[in-house]
PDB file of C-alpha atoms in Angstrom:
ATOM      1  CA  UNK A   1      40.246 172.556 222.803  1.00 91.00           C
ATOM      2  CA  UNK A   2      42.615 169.938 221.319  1.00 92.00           C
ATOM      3  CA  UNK A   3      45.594 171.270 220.806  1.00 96.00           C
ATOM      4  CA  UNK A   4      46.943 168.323 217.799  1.00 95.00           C
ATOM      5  CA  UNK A   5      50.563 170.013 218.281  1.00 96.00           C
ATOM      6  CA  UNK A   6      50.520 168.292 221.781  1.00 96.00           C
ATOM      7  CA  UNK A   7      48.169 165.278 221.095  1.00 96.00           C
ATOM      8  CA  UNK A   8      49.786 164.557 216.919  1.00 96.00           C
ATOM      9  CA  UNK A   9      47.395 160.828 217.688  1.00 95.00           C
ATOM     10  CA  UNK A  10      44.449 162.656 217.296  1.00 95.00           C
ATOM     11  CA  UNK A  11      45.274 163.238 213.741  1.00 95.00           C
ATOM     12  CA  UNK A  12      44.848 159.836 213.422  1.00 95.00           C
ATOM     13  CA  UNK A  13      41.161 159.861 214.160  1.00 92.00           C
ATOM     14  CA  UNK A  14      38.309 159.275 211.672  1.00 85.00           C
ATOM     15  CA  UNK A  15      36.504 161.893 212.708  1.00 89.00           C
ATOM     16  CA  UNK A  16      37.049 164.814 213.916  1.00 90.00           C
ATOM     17  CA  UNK A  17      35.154 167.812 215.154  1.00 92.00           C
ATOM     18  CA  UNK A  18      37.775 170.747 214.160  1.00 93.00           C
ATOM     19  CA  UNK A  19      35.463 173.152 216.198  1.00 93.00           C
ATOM     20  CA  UNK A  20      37.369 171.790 218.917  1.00 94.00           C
ATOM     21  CA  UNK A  21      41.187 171.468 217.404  1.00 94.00           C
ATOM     22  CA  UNK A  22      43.905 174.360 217.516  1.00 96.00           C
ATOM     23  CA  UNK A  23      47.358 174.110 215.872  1.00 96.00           C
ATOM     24  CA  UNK A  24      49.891 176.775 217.748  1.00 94.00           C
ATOM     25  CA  UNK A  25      47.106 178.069 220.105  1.00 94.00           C
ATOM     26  CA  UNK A  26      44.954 179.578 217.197  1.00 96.00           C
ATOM     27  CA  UNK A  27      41.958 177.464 216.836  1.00 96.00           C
ATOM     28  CA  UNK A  28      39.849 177.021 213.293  1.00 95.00           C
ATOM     29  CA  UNK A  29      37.424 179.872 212.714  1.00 95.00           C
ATOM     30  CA  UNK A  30      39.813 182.218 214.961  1.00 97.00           C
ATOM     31  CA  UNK A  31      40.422 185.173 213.316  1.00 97.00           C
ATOM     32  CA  UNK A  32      44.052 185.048 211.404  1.00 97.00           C
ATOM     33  CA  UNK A  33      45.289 188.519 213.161  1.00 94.00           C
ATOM     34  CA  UNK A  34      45.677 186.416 216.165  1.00 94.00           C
ATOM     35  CA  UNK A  35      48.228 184.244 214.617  1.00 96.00           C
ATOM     36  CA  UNK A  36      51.312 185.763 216.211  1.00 94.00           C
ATOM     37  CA  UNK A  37      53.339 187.886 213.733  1.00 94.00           C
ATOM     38  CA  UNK A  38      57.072 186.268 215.145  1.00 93.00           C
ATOM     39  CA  UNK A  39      56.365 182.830 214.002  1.00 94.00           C
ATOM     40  CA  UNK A  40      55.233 183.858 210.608  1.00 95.00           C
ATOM     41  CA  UNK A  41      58.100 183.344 207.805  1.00 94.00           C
ATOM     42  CA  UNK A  42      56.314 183.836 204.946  1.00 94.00           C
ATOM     43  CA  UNK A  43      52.993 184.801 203.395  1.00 96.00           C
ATOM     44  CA  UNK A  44      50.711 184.446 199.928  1.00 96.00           C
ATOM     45  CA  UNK A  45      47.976 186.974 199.258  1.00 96.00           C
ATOM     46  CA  UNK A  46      46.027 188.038 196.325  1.00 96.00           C
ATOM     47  CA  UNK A  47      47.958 191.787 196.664  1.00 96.00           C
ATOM     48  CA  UNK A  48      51.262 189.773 195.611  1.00 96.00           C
ATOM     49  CA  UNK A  49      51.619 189.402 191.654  1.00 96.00           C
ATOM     50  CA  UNK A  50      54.870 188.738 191.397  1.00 96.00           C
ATOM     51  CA  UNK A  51      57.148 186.469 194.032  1.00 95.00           C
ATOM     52  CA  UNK A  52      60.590 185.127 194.114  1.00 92.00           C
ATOM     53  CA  UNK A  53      61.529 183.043 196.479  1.00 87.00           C
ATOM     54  CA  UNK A  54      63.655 179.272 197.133  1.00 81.00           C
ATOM     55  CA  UNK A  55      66.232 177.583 199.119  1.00 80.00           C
ATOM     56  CA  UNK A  56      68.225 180.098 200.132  1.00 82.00           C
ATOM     57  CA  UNK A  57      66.802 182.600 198.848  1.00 85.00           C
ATOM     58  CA  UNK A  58      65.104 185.619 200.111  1.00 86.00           C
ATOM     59  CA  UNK A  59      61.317 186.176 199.601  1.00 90.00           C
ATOM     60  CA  UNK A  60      60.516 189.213 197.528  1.00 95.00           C
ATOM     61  CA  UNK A  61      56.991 190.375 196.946  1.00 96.00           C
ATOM     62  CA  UNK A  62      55.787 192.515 194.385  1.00 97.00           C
ATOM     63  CA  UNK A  63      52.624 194.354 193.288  1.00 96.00           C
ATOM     64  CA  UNK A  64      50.407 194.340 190.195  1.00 96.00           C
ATOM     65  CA  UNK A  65      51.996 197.648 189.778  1.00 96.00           C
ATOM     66  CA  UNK A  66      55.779 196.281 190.382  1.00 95.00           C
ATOM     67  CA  UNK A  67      56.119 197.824 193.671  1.00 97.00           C
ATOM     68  CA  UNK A  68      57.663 195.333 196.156  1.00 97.00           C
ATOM     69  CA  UNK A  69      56.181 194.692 199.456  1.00 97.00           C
ATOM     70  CA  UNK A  70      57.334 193.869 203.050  1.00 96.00           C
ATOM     71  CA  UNK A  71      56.337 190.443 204.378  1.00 95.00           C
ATOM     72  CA  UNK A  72      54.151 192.500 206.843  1.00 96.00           C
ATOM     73  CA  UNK A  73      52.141 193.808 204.409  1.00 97.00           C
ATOM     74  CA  UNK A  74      51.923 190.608 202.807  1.00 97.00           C
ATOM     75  CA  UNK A  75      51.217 189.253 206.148  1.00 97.00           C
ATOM     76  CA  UNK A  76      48.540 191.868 206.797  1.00 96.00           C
ATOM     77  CA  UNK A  77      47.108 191.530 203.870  1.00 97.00           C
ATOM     78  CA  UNK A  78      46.344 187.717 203.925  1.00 96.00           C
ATOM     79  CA  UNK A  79      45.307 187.817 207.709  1.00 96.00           C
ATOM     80  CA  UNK A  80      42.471 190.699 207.041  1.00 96.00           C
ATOM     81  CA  UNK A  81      41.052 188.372 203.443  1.00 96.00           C
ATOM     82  CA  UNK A  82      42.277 185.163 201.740  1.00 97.00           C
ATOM     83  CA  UNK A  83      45.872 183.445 201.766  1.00 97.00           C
ATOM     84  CA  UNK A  84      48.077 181.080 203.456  1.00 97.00           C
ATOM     85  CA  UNK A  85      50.676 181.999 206.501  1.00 97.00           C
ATOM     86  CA  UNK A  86      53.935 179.753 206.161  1.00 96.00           C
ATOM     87  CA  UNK A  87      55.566 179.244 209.733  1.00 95.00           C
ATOM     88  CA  UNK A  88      58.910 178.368 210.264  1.00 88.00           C
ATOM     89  CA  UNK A  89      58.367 175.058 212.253  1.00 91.00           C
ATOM     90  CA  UNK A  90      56.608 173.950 208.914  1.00 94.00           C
ATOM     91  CA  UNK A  91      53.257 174.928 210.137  1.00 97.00           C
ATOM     92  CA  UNK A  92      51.003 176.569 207.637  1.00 98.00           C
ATOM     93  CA  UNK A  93      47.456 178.512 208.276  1.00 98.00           C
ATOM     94  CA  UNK A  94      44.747 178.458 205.428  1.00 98.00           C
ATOM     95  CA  UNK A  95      43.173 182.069 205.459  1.00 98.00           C
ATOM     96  CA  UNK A  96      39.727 183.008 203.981  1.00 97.00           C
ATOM     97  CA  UNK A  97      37.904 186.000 204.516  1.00 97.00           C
ATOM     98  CA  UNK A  98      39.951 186.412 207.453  1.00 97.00           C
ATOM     99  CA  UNK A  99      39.520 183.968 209.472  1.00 97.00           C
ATOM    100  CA  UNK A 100      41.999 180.726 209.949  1.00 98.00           C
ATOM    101  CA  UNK A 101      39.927 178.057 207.917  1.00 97.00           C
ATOM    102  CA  UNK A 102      42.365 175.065 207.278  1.00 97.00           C
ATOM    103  CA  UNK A 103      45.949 173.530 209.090  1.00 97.00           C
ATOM    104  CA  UNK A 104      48.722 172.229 207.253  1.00 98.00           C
ATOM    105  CA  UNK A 105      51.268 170.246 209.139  1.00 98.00           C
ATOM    106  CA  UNK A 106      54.644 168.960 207.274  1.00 96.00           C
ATOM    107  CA  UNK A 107      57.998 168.193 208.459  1.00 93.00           C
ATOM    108  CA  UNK A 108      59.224 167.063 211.715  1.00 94.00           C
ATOM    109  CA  UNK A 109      55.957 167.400 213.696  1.00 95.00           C
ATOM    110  CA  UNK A 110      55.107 164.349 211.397  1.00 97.00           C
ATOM    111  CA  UNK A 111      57.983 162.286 212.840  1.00 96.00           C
ATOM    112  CA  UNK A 112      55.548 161.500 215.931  1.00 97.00           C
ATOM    113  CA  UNK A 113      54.311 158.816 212.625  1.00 98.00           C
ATOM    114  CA  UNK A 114      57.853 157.642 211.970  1.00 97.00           C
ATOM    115  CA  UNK A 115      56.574 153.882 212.802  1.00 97.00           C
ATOM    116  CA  UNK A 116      54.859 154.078 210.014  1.00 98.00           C
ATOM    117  CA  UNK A 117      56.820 152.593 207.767  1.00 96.00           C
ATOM    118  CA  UNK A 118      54.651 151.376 204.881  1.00 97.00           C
ATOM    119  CA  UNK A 119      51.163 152.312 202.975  1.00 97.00           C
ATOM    120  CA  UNK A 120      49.713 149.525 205.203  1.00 97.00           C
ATOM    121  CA  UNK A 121      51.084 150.860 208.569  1.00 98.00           C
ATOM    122  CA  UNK A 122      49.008 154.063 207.551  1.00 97.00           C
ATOM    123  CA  UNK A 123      45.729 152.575 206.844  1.00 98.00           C
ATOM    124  CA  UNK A 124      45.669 150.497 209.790  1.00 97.00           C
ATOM    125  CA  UNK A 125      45.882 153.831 211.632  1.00 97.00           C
ATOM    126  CA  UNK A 126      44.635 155.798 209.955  1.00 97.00           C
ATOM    127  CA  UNK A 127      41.705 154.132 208.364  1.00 96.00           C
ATOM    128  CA  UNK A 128      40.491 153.535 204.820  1.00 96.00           C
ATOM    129  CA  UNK A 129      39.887 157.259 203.276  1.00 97.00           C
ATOM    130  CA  UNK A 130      36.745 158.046 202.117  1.00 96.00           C
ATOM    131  CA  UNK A 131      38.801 159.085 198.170  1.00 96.00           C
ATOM    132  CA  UNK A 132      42.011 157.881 198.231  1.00 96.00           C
ATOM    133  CA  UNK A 133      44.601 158.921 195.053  1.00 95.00           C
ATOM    134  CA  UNK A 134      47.253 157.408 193.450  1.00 95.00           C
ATOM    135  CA  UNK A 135      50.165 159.910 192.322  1.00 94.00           C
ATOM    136  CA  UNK A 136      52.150 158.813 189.474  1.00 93.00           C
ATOM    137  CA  UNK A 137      54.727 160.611 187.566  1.00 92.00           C
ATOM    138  CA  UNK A 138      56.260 158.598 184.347  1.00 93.00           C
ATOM    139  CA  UNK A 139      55.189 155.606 185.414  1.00 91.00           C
ATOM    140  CA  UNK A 140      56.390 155.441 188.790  1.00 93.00           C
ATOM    141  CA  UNK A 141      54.339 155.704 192.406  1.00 92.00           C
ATOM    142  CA  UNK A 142      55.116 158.750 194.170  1.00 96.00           C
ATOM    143  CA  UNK A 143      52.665 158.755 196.304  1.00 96.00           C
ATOM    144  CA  UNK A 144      49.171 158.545 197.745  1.00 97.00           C
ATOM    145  CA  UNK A 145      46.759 161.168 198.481  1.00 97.00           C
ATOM    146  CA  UNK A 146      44.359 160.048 201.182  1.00 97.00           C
ATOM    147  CA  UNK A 147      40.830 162.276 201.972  1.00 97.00           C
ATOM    148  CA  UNK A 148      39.504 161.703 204.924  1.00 96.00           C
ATOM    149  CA  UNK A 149      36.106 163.704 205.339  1.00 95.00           C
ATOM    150  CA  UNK A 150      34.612 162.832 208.600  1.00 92.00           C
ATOM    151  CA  UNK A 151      37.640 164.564 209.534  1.00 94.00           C
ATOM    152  CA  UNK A 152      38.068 167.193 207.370  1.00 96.00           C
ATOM    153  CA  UNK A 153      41.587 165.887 206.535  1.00 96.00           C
ATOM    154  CA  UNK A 154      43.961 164.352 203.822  1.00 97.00           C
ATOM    155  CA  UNK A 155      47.150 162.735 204.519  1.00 98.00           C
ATOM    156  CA  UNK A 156      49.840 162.149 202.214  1.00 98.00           C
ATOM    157  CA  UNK A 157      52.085 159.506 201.950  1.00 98.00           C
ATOM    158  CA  UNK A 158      55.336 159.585 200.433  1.00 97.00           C
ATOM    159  CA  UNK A 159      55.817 156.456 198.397  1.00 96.00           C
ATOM    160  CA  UNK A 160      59.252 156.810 197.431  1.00 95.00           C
ATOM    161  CA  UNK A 161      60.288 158.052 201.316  1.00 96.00           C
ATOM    162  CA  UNK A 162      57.885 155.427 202.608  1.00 97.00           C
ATOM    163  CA  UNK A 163      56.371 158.730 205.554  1.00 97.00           C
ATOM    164  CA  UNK A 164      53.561 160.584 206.312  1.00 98.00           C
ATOM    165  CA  UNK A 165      54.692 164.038 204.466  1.00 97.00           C
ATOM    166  CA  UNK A 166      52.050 166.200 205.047  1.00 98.00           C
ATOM    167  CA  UNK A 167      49.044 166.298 207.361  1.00 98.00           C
ATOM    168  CA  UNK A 168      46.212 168.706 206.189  1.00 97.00           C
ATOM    169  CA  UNK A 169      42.723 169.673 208.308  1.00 97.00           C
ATOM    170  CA  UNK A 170      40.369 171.937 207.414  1.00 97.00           C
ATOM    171  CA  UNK A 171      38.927 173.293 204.099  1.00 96.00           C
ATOM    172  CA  UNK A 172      41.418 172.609 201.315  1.00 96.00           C
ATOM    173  CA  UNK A 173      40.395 170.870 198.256  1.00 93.00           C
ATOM    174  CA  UNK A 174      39.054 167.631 198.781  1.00 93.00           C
ATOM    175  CA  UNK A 175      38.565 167.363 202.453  1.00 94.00           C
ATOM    176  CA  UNK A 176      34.874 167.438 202.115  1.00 89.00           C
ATOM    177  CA  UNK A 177      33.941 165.369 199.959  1.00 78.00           C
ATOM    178  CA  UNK A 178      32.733 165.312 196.589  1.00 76.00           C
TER     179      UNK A 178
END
């Protein structure tokens, strides 16, 4: 198993068989209850209808029927069917049917790409995607949105930061082609 935590350059790889890649020691297809429960800082689940939430602000979960919930059961919930576990190292685990489909890496981790210091820089690492996206808001670049299927992977660059701000594997939107 690669664990990309300790070897962040194999992100940078075309292709990439994510039967052999584990993020925190919980490979993909692993099943989410093995995630352990300490790292965990927050949770999204189907049982949640209401949330609040933000910088500096305590999560609150709530019920369809307004009862609020504890982040373990919120926890529990998404591990045992669909969701997403938020870490507090800005680590993130994509959860369907229970089992830990997808990795989402953000934050300092990403500073291992800190030479990258242009759009440029990243393709000649990273390759030319396979779909590659232009974001725009108002007329100005804020980004690029680059899919990388091979790998199962998209990598975003910040345009107005000029960094790699988020490093995705698995099966979110897009990774897989059309």
């Amino acid at each position: 198993m690669v664990e990309i935590l300790d070897n962040l350059d194999a992100l940078s790889q075309p292709r990439l068989d994510l039967a052999t890649v584990e993020m925190g020691g919980t490979a993909l297809g692993a099943p989410a209850a093995t995630i352990p429960r300490r790292i965990i800082i927050k949770a999204q689940s189907s049982i949640v209808a209401r949330y609040r939430g933000g910088t500096d602000i305590n999560s609150e979960y709530y019920n369809a029927d307004g009862r609020r919930l504890t982040l373990a059961e919120v926890v529990d919930h998404a591990a045992q069917s669909d969701g997403f576990l938020y870490c507090a190292d800005k680590l993130t685990y994509k959860i369907r049917a229970g089992a830990v489909v997808g990795f989402a890496i953000y934050g300092p981790h990403l500073s291992h790409f800190a030479h990258l210091t242009s759009y440029e820089d990243l393709l000649a690492v990273f390759g030319t995607p396979d779909r590659a996206h232009e974001d725009e808001a108002y007329g100005d670049l804020m980004g690029h949105d680059n899919y990388y299927w091979g790998a199962q992977k998209h990598v975003r660059w910040d345009a107005r930061d000029n960094r790699i701000s988020l490093i995705d594997l698995g099966a979110f939107e897009g990774n897989t082609g059309p």
